[in-house]
Short mmCIF file of C-alpha atoms and ligand atoms in Angstrom, two decimals:
data_model
loop_
_atom_site.label_atom_id
_atom_site.label_comp_id
_atom_site.label_asym_id
_atom_site.label_seq_id
_atom_site.Cartn_x
_atom_site.Cartn_y
_atom_site.Cartn_z
CA UNK A 1 -7.24 24.80 3.60
CA UNK A 2 -10.29 22.88 3.67
CA UNK A 3 -10.81 19.31 2.56
CA UNK A 4 -12.87 18.33 -0.50
CA UNK A 5 -16.48 17.25 0.60
CA UNK A 6 -17.88 14.48 -0.61
CA UNK A 7 -20.78 16.50 -2.52
CA UNK A 8 -18.38 17.85 -4.45
CA UNK A 9 -17.37 14.95 -5.39
CA UNK A 10 -20.72 13.11 -5.93
CA UNK A 11 -22.05 16.19 -7.81
CA UNK A 12 -19.12 15.58 -10.29
CA UNK A 13 -20.11 12.12 -10.48
CA UNK A 14 -23.43 13.06 -11.33
CA UNK A 15 -21.97 15.04 -14.30
CA UNK A 16 -20.28 12.33 -15.45
CA UNK A 17 -21.72 9.84 -18.72
CA UNK A 18 -22.09 6.57 -16.68
CA UNK A 19 -21.82 4.88 -20.33
CA UNK A 20 -18.56 6.27 -21.17
CA UNK A 21 -16.53 6.39 -18.17
CA UNK A 22 -12.50 6.18 -18.29
CA UNK A 23 -10.33 4.60 -15.59
CA UNK A 24 -7.46 6.73 -15.08
CA UNK A 25 -4.05 6.60 -12.60
CA UNK A 26 -0.60 7.48 -12.78
CA UNK A 27 1.71 5.03 -14.77
CA UNK A 28 3.52 3.38 -12.30
CA UNK A 29 3.46 1.40 -8.93
CA UNK A 30 0.75 -1.28 -9.56
CA UNK A 31 -1.19 0.37 -12.74
CA UNK A 32 -0.72 -2.19 -15.28
CA UNK A 33 -3.22 -5.02 -14.22
CA UNK A 34 -5.61 -1.26 -13.14
CA UNK A 35 -5.26 -0.54 -16.84
CA UNK A 36 -5.66 -4.04 -18.72
CA UNK A 37 -8.43 -5.00 -15.90
CA UNK A 38 -10.08 -1.60 -16.61
CA UNK A 39 -10.19 -2.46 -20.63
CA UNK A 40 -11.37 -6.31 -19.66
CA UNK A 41 -14.47 -5.00 -17.91
CA UNK A 42 -14.82 -2.59 -20.75
CA UNK A 43 -13.74 0.85 -19.83
CA UNK A 44 -11.59 3.12 -21.24
CA UNK A 45 -8.00 4.10 -20.06
CA UNK A 46 -6.10 6.97 -19.30
CA UNK A 47 -2.39 6.70 -17.89
CA UNK A 48 -0.91 10.26 -16.68
CA UNK A 49 2.78 9.64 -17.03
CA UNK A 50 6.22 11.17 -16.58
CA UNK A 51 7.74 12.38 -19.84
CA UNK A 52 9.97 9.30 -20.37
CA UNK A 53 8.15 6.74 -18.54
CA UNK A 54 5.24 5.68 -20.97
CA UNK A 55 7.13 2.68 -22.51
CA UNK A 56 5.39 0.09 -20.35
CA UNK A 57 1.49 1.41 -21.30
CA UNK A 58 2.53 1.89 -24.78
CA UNK A 59 3.88 -1.53 -25.41
CA UNK A 60 1.76 -3.60 -23.40
CA UNK A 61 -0.84 -1.58 -25.01
CA UNK A 62 -3.29 -1.11 -22.09
CA UNK A 63 -3.87 2.69 -22.47
CA UNK A 64 -6.20 4.41 -24.74
CA UNK A 65 -5.62 8.30 -23.53
CA UNK A 66 -1.52 9.34 -22.90
CA UNK A 67 -1.33 12.37 -20.32
CA UNK A 68 2.17 13.02 -20.42
CA UNK A 69 3.74 15.34 -17.91
CA UNK A 70 6.56 17.31 -16.78
CA UNK A 71 6.86 14.80 -13.14
CA UNK A 72 4.24 12.60 -12.17
CA UNK A 73 3.30 15.62 -9.32
CA UNK A 74 1.81 17.98 -12.23
CA UNK A 75 -1.20 15.29 -11.62
CA UNK A 76 -2.70 17.63 -9.10
CA UNK A 77 -2.08 20.58 -12.26
CA UNK A 78 -5.85 21.89 -12.56
CA UNK A 79 -5.29 21.38 -16.22
CA UNK A 80 -4.61 17.81 -15.89
CA UNK A 81 -7.64 17.40 -13.48
CA UNK A 82 -9.77 18.86 -15.68
CA UNK A 83 -8.39 16.74 -18.72
CA UNK A 84 -9.61 13.66 -16.63
CA UNK A 85 -12.77 15.48 -15.57
CA UNK A 86 -13.36 16.32 -19.48
CA UNK A 87 -12.81 11.84 -19.57
CA UNK A 88 -15.05 11.32 -17.09
CA UNK A 89 -12.38 9.69 -15.33
CA UNK A 90 -12.61 7.51 -11.78
CA UNK A 91 -9.27 7.46 -10.46
CA UNK A 92 -7.66 4.61 -8.44
CA UNK A 93 -5.37 5.03 -6.59
CA UNK A 94 -1.98 2.95 -5.65
CA UNK A 95 1.07 3.89 -3.83
CA UNK A 96 2.85 6.04 -6.04
CA UNK A 97 0.19 7.91 -6.24
CA UNK A 98 0.08 9.09 -3.29
CA UNK A 99 3.30 9.61 -3.21
CA UNK A 100 3.54 12.05 -5.70
CA UNK A 101 0.49 13.76 -5.53
CA UNK A 102 1.21 14.27 -2.04
CA UNK A 103 -1.24 13.08 0.68
CA UNK A 104 -2.64 16.85 1.34
CA UNK A 105 -3.13 17.52 -1.99
CA UNK A 106 -5.04 14.36 -2.53
CA UNK A 107 -7.84 15.51 0.67
CA UNK A 108 -7.74 19.45 0.26
CA UNK A 109 -6.97 19.50 -3.84
CA UNK A 110 -7.38 16.89 -5.70
CA UNK A 111 -11.36 16.57 -6.82
CA UNK A 112 -11.50 13.88 -9.06
CA UNK A 113 -13.76 11.12 -8.40
CA UNK A 114 -11.73 8.36 -6.89
CA UNK A 115 -12.63 4.49 -5.97
CA UNK A 116 -12.18 4.38 -2.47
CA UNK A 117 -12.10 6.14 1.13
CA UNK A 118 -9.63 9.02 0.56
CA UNK A 119 -9.84 9.54 4.28
CA UNK A 120 -8.33 6.61 4.88
CA UNK A 121 -4.97 6.91 3.53
CA UNK A 122 -3.61 9.20 6.20
CA UNK A 123 -3.62 6.41 8.66
CA UNK A 124 -1.55 4.04 6.23
CA UNK A 125 0.76 7.13 6.21
CA UNK A 126 0.75 8.13 10.13
CA UNK A 127 2.57 5.59 12.36
CA UNK A 128 0.34 6.20 15.35
CA UNK A 129 -2.65 6.17 13.23
CA UNK A 130 -1.86 3.07 11.78
CA UNK A 131 -1.42 1.15 15.13
CA UNK A 132 -4.29 3.06 16.60
CA UNK A 133 -6.26 1.13 13.73
CA UNK A 134 -4.41 -2.45 14.53
CA UNK A 135 -4.55 -2.40 18.24
CA UNK A 136 -8.28 -1.16 17.96
CA UNK A 137 -8.79 -3.83 15.98
CA UNK A 138 -7.06 -6.60 18.31
CA UNK A 139 -4.50 -7.45 15.92
CA UNK A 140 -1.23 -8.84 16.85
CA UNK A 141 1.78 -6.27 15.99
CA UNK A 142 5.04 -6.11 17.06
CA UNK A 143 5.22 -4.85 20.79
CA UNK A 144 6.64 -1.76 21.29
CA UNK A 145 8.85 -0.84 23.26
CA UNK A 146 8.70 2.50 24.81
CA UNK A 147 11.97 3.61 26.08
CA UNK A 148 15.64 2.68 25.02
CA UNK A 149 16.75 1.74 28.50
CA UNK A 150 13.76 -0.86 28.23
CA UNK A 151 15.85 -2.82 25.32
CA UNK A 152 15.30 -6.33 26.63
CA UNK A 153 16.10 -9.01 23.50
CA UNK A 154 16.04 -8.13 19.94
CA UNK A 155 14.30 -5.24 18.63
CA UNK A 156 13.69 -3.60 15.32
CA UNK A 157 14.59 0.43 15.14
CA UNK A 158 13.09 2.58 12.74
CA UNK A 159 12.74 5.90 11.90
CA UNK A 160 9.66 8.52 10.30
CA UNK A 161 8.66 8.18 7.26
CA UNK A 162 8.84 5.19 4.68
CA UNK A 163 12.49 4.95 3.57
CA UNK A 164 13.24 1.92 2.79
CA UNK A 165 14.13 0.66 5.91
CA UNK A 166 17.21 2.70 5.05
CA UNK A 167 19.05 3.48 9.02
CA UNK A 168 16.33 1.03 10.19
CA UNK A 169 18.55 -1.70 12.29
CA UNK A 170 18.28 -4.14 15.01
CA UNK A 171 19.55 -4.36 18.30
CA UNK A 172 20.10 -6.76 21.16
CA UNK A 173 20.85 -4.11 24.09
CA UNK A 174 20.53 -0.46 25.17
CA UNK A 175 24.70 -0.25 23.91
CA UNK A 176 24.36 -1.21 20.80
CA UNK A 177 21.19 0.51 20.22
CA UNK A 178 23.22 3.54 20.92
CA UNK A 179 26.41 2.64 18.99
CA UNK A 180 24.23 1.62 16.22
CA UNK A 181 22.27 5.52 16.00
CA UNK A 182 25.90 6.64 16.71
CA UNK A 183 26.90 4.88 13.40
CA UNK A 184 23.96 6.01 11.13
CA UNK A 185 24.53 9.64 12.52
CA UNK A 186 28.21 9.61 10.89
CA UNK A 187 26.54 7.59 7.78
CA UNK A 188 23.99 10.96 7.59
CA UNK A 189 20.87 8.00 7.24
CA UNK A 190 19.38 9.65 9.83
CA UNK A 191 19.66 13.45 11.62
CA UNK A 192 18.68 14.86 14.83
CA UNK A 193 14.96 15.26 13.93
CA UNK A 194 14.47 11.09 13.54
CA UNK A 195 15.67 9.91 16.57
CA UNK A 196 12.85 11.96 18.35
CA UNK A 197 10.32 10.11 15.94
CA UNK A 198 12.53 7.32 16.63
CA UNK A 199 9.95 4.07 16.97
CA UNK A 200 11.18 0.29 18.64
CA UNK A 201 9.36 -2.29 18.35
CA UNK A 202 9.96 -6.15 19.15
CA UNK A 203 12.04 -7.74 16.11
CA UNK A 204 9.52 -10.86 13.99
CA UNK A 205 11.61 -13.38 13.51
CA UNK A 206 9.80 -14.97 10.85
CA UNK A 207 8.53 -15.44 7.13
CA UNK A 208 7.17 -12.40 5.19
CA UNK A 209 3.47 -12.67 3.64
CA UNK A 210 2.29 -8.79 2.21
CA UNK A 211 -1.94 -10.27 2.36
CA UNK A 212 -3.41 -8.67 -0.33
CA UNK A 213 -7.54 -7.73 0.37
CA UNK A 214 -10.29 -6.24 -1.60
CA UNK A 215 -12.83 -5.02 0.62
CA UNK A 216 -16.16 -5.07 -1.50
CA UNK A 217 -18.20 -1.33 -0.59
CA UNK A 218 -21.15 -3.49 -2.45
CA UNK A 219 -21.09 -6.76 -0.64
CA UNK A 220 -19.62 -5.41 2.61
CA UNK A 221 -16.96 -8.30 2.53
CA UNK A 222 -13.62 -8.71 2.58
CA UNK A 223 -11.99 -11.34 -0.05
CA UNK A 224 -8.37 -12.53 -0.14
CA UNK A 225 -6.82 -11.52 -3.22
CA UNK A 226 -3.24 -12.66 -3.29
CA UNK A 227 0.24 -13.04 -1.25
CA UNK A 228 3.31 -11.64 -2.13
CA UNK A 229 6.32 -11.69 -0.45
CA UNK A 230 9.34 -8.93 -0.65
CA UNK A 231 12.22 -8.77 -2.77
CA UNK A 232 14.65 -6.16 -0.88
CA UNK A 233 18.04 -5.36 -1.29
CA UNK A 234 20.22 -5.46 0.41
CA UNK A 235 18.83 -7.38 3.22
CA UNK A 236 18.13 -10.56 0.18
CA UNK A 237 21.40 -10.07 -1.10
CA UNK A 238 23.14 -10.48 2.17
CA UNK A 239 21.70 -13.83 2.53
CA UNK A 240 23.93 -15.15 -0.31
CA UNK A 241 27.39 -14.23 1.52
CA UNK A 242 28.26 -16.75 3.57
CA UNK A 243 28.16 -16.22 7.27
CA UNK A 244 31.78 -15.77 7.95
CA UNK A 245 32.03 -13.10 4.94
CA UNK A 246 28.65 -11.05 6.28
CA UNK A 247 30.66 -10.02 9.24
CA UNK A 248 33.73 -9.05 7.13
CA UNK A 249 31.18 -6.77 4.98
CA UNK A 250 30.31 -4.87 8.06
CA UNK A 251 27.20 -3.38 5.77
CA UNK A 252 23.74 -2.70 8.33
CA UNK A 253 21.21 -3.73 5.51
CA UNK A 254 18.36 -2.16 4.54
CA UNK A 255 15.22 -3.20 3.35
CA UNK A 256 14.75 -1.37 -0.37
CA UNK A 257 12.39 -3.08 -2.36
CA UNK A 258 13.10 -4.05 -5.57
CA UNK A 259 10.45 -6.75 -6.50
CA UNK A 260 8.11 -9.24 -5.03
CA UNK A 261 7.26 -13.16 -5.10
CA UNK A 262 4.13 -15.09 -5.33
CA UNK A 263 3.68 -16.95 -2.40
CA UNK A 264 0.61 -19.15 -0.48
CA UNK A 265 0.36 -19.79 3.22
CA UNK A 266 -0.11 -23.04 4.87
CA UNK A 267 -3.70 -23.66 4.97
CA UNK A 268 -4.16 -23.68 8.83
CA UNK A 269 -2.93 -20.13 8.73
CA UNK A 270 -6.11 -19.30 6.66
CA UNK A 271 -8.61 -18.57 9.92
CA UNK A 272 -6.32 -16.01 11.09
CA UNK A 273 -5.67 -14.27 7.51
CA UNK A 274 -9.92 -14.18 7.24
CA UNK A 275 -9.62 -13.40 10.59
CA UNK A 276 -7.25 -10.37 10.60
CA UNK A 277 -8.97 -9.28 7.02
CA UNK A 278 -12.79 -8.82 8.90
CA UNK A 279 -11.52 -7.41 12.22
CA UNK A 280 -9.07 -4.12 10.37
CA UNK A 281 -12.52 -3.76 7.99
CA UNK A 282 -14.59 -3.78 11.31
CA UNK A 283 -12.42 -1.20 13.18
CA UNK A 284 -11.67 1.32 10.17
CA UNK A 285 -15.90 1.65 9.75
CA UNK A 286 -16.12 3.43 13.51
CA UNK A 287 -12.57 5.13 13.27
CA UNK A 288 -12.71 6.18 9.48
CA UNK A 289 -15.98 5.93 7.68
CA UNK A 290 -17.27 4.16 5.68
CA UNK A 291 -14.09 2.53 6.09
CA UNK A 292 -12.26 0.66 3.65
CA UNK A 293 -13.43 0.49 0.09
CA UNK A 294 -11.10 -1.27 -2.51
CA UNK A 295 -7.46 -2.17 -2.14
CA UNK A 296 -5.69 -3.26 1.21
CA UNK A 297 -2.72 -4.78 2.26
CA UNK A 298 -1.50 -6.21 5.44
CA UNK A 299 1.87 -6.65 5.52
CA UNK A 300 3.07 -9.80 7.60
CA UNK A 301 5.80 -12.27 9.36
CA UNK A 302 4.52 -15.20 10.60
CA UNK A 303 7.25 -16.47 13.24
CA UNK A 304 7.47 -19.93 14.18
CA UNK A 305 4.84 -19.91 16.85
CA UNK A 306 2.42 -19.63 13.35
CA UNK A 307 1.68 -16.46 14.72
CA UNK A 308 0.88 -14.25 11.70
CA UNK A 309 1.94 -10.53 13.19
CA UNK A 310 1.23 -7.55 11.31
CA UNK A 311 3.93 -4.65 10.81
CA UNK A 312 2.57 -2.83 7.95
CA UNK A 313 -0.63 -1.82 6.34
CA UNK A 314 -1.53 -0.02 2.90
CA UNK A 315 -4.98 1.43 2.90
CA UNK A 316 -4.78 1.07 -1.33
CA UNK A 317 -3.47 -1.33 -4.21
CA UNK A 318 0.05 -2.34 -2.50
CA UNK A 319 3.25 -3.40 -5.27
CA UNK A 320 3.41 -6.69 -4.46
CA UNK A 321 -0.52 -7.34 -7.19
CA UNK A 322 1.62 -7.43 -9.44
CA UNK A 323 2.28 -11.08 -8.72
CA UNK A 324 -0.85 -11.68 -9.33
CA UNK A 325 -1.69 -10.11 -12.98
CA UNK A 326 -3.73 -13.03 -13.93
CA UNK A 327 -5.32 -14.35 -11.00
CA UNK A 328 -3.68 -16.31 -7.65
CA UNK A 329 -4.90 -18.96 -6.07
CA UNK A 330 -6.96 -17.36 -3.44
CA UNK A 331 -8.86 -14.82 -5.94
CA UNK A 332 -9.34 -18.00 -8.40
CA UNK A 333 -11.27 -19.93 -5.29
CA UNK A 334 -12.76 -16.73 -4.39
CA UNK A 335 -14.00 -16.07 -8.69
CA UNK A 336 -13.45 -19.24 -10.01
CA UNK A 337 -11.55 -17.04 -12.54
CA UNK A 338 -8.08 -15.44 -13.13
CA UNK A 339 -8.74 -12.34 -11.49
CA UNK A 340 -6.22 -9.73 -10.77
CA UNK A 341 -6.79 -6.92 -8.22
CA UNK A 342 -7.45 -4.15 -11.25
CA UNK A 343 -10.02 -6.44 -12.69
CA UNK A 344 -11.46 -6.87 -9.25
CA UNK A 345 -11.55 -2.93 -8.89
CA UNK A 346 -12.87 -2.34 -12.34
CA UNK A 347 -15.60 -5.09 -11.91
CA UNK A 348 -16.75 -3.12 -8.58
CA UNK A 349 -17.44 0.08 -10.67
CA UNK A 350 -18.73 -1.77 -13.45
CA UNK A 351 -21.66 -2.91 -10.32
CA UNK A 352 -21.52 0.09 -8.93
CA UNK A 353 -23.06 1.71 -12.44
CA UNK A 354 -25.70 -1.42 -12.88
CA UNK A 355 -26.71 -1.47 -9.36
CA UNK A 356 -26.89 2.95 -8.84
CA UNK A 357 -24.20 2.85 -6.06
CA UNK A 358 -21.13 4.72 -7.34
CA UNK A 359 -21.57 7.14 -4.62
CA UNK A 360 -21.23 4.18 -2.20
CA UNK A 361 -17.76 3.68 -3.60
CA UNK A 362 -16.23 6.85 -4.40
CA UNK A 363 -14.76 9.52 -2.46
P1 ADP B 1 8.91 1.22 5.39
O1 ADP B 1 8.22 0.98 5.44
O2 ADP B 1 10.19 1.72 5.66
O3 ADP B 1 9.88 0.18 3.44
P2 ADP B 1 8.75 -0.95 6.60
O4 ADP B 1 8.12 -0.27 7.63
O5 ADP B 1 7.87 -2.05 5.61
O6 ADP B 1 9.29 -0.11 6.36
O7 ADP B 1 9.87 -2.34 7.04
C1 ADP B 1 11.12 -2.67 5.87
C2 ADP B 1 11.27 -4.17 6.19
O8 ADP B 1 11.80 -3.64 7.50
C3 ADP B 1 10.08 -4.91 6.16
O9 ADP B 1 9.97 -5.42 4.35
C4 ADP B 1 10.53 -6.38 6.90
O10 ADP B 1 10.90 -7.25 6.33
C5 ADP B 1 11.58 -5.69 7.86
N1 ADP B 1 10.33 -5.20 9.45
C6 ADP B 1 9.88 -4.14 9.78
N2 ADP B 1 9.40 -4.65 11.40
C7 ADP B 1 10.10 -5.59 11.49
C8 ADP B 1 10.00 -5.90 12.71
N3 ADP B 1 9.35 -5.97 13.33
N4 ADP B 1 10.79 -7.53 13.17
C9 ADP B 1 11.36 -8.06 11.91
N5 ADP B 1 11.58 -7.44 10.54
C10 ADP B 1 10.57 -6.01 10.52
#
């Protein structure tokens, strides 16, 4: 199926009444501050929500229109797309939107105008592409170990697809690697197919910081908007068990995200943080034009050499943005007001309309 071309979206956008734009997204993930921010900037809002999941959107009073569907993935159905376009909708993408709509559908059949660069979403989903972008950008990432026989030190072993770390494990030798592969197979947490796609990298012993940036296509600049760290089951539960009992439990940790903590970094690390934002956005411009546009997140670990090591990125709003619905210390410094990521996005749309430059930021 052929890719949605830019002209098709521009034509739809041209038909919209710019005085009556609706900000729409799937009701999940990081949509609350998007809706709240959109309303604060004077837009109407529409949620596409799976039946039975609408409570937060009603109770927080952030949505004007409810498009209730049997399952989230119905957002790509013709009928839903037509309803969205009838409302002059601009869609704000986030992690659940990408997961439920499906990357292929977003690239080929979902032609509702979207904030951001729809082509960049694939770069976070495919590990090789993500690595290529980060290497091109010259960002410090965990060293890759090309073969299990070359394990020399502590490594993190990962398998294809985002799976909340299920089946991921830590090993310190080739023997331990093979042993743990056996265990994971027995538990049916991984299959033969997964082993073919195995990815082994340096284990970074450090603290987790997920850095939320906003790249303004209108101003050609990345802004530091906030930071969070992850609260993950079972790894964070395990740290509450005394070390001697951890051994008795004999469980391998998983990293299923259950929540987020707001956090800040020591100030001397912020130069690295800004450099990372600038380097990745510069690299992306060449690799997948026009590059980043709107929210993105670099997931990092900071070791005791004070290196900010990036192990993963999101090329759209990341769930950790929920930690600063009323602004973060950084978004406050930048904008002098408590600005959420959602409100920053809505403001970019508002400025795009004012400057008649929506075409630059919508795909
Ligand atoms: P997924 O995309 O499946 O959720 P991630 O790549 O985000 O998996 O990794 C899950 C968790 O594993 C991370 O939140 C982080 O805590 C930990 N992690 C990932 N890579 C490394 C690494 N190289 N060193 C140490 N911990 C890591």
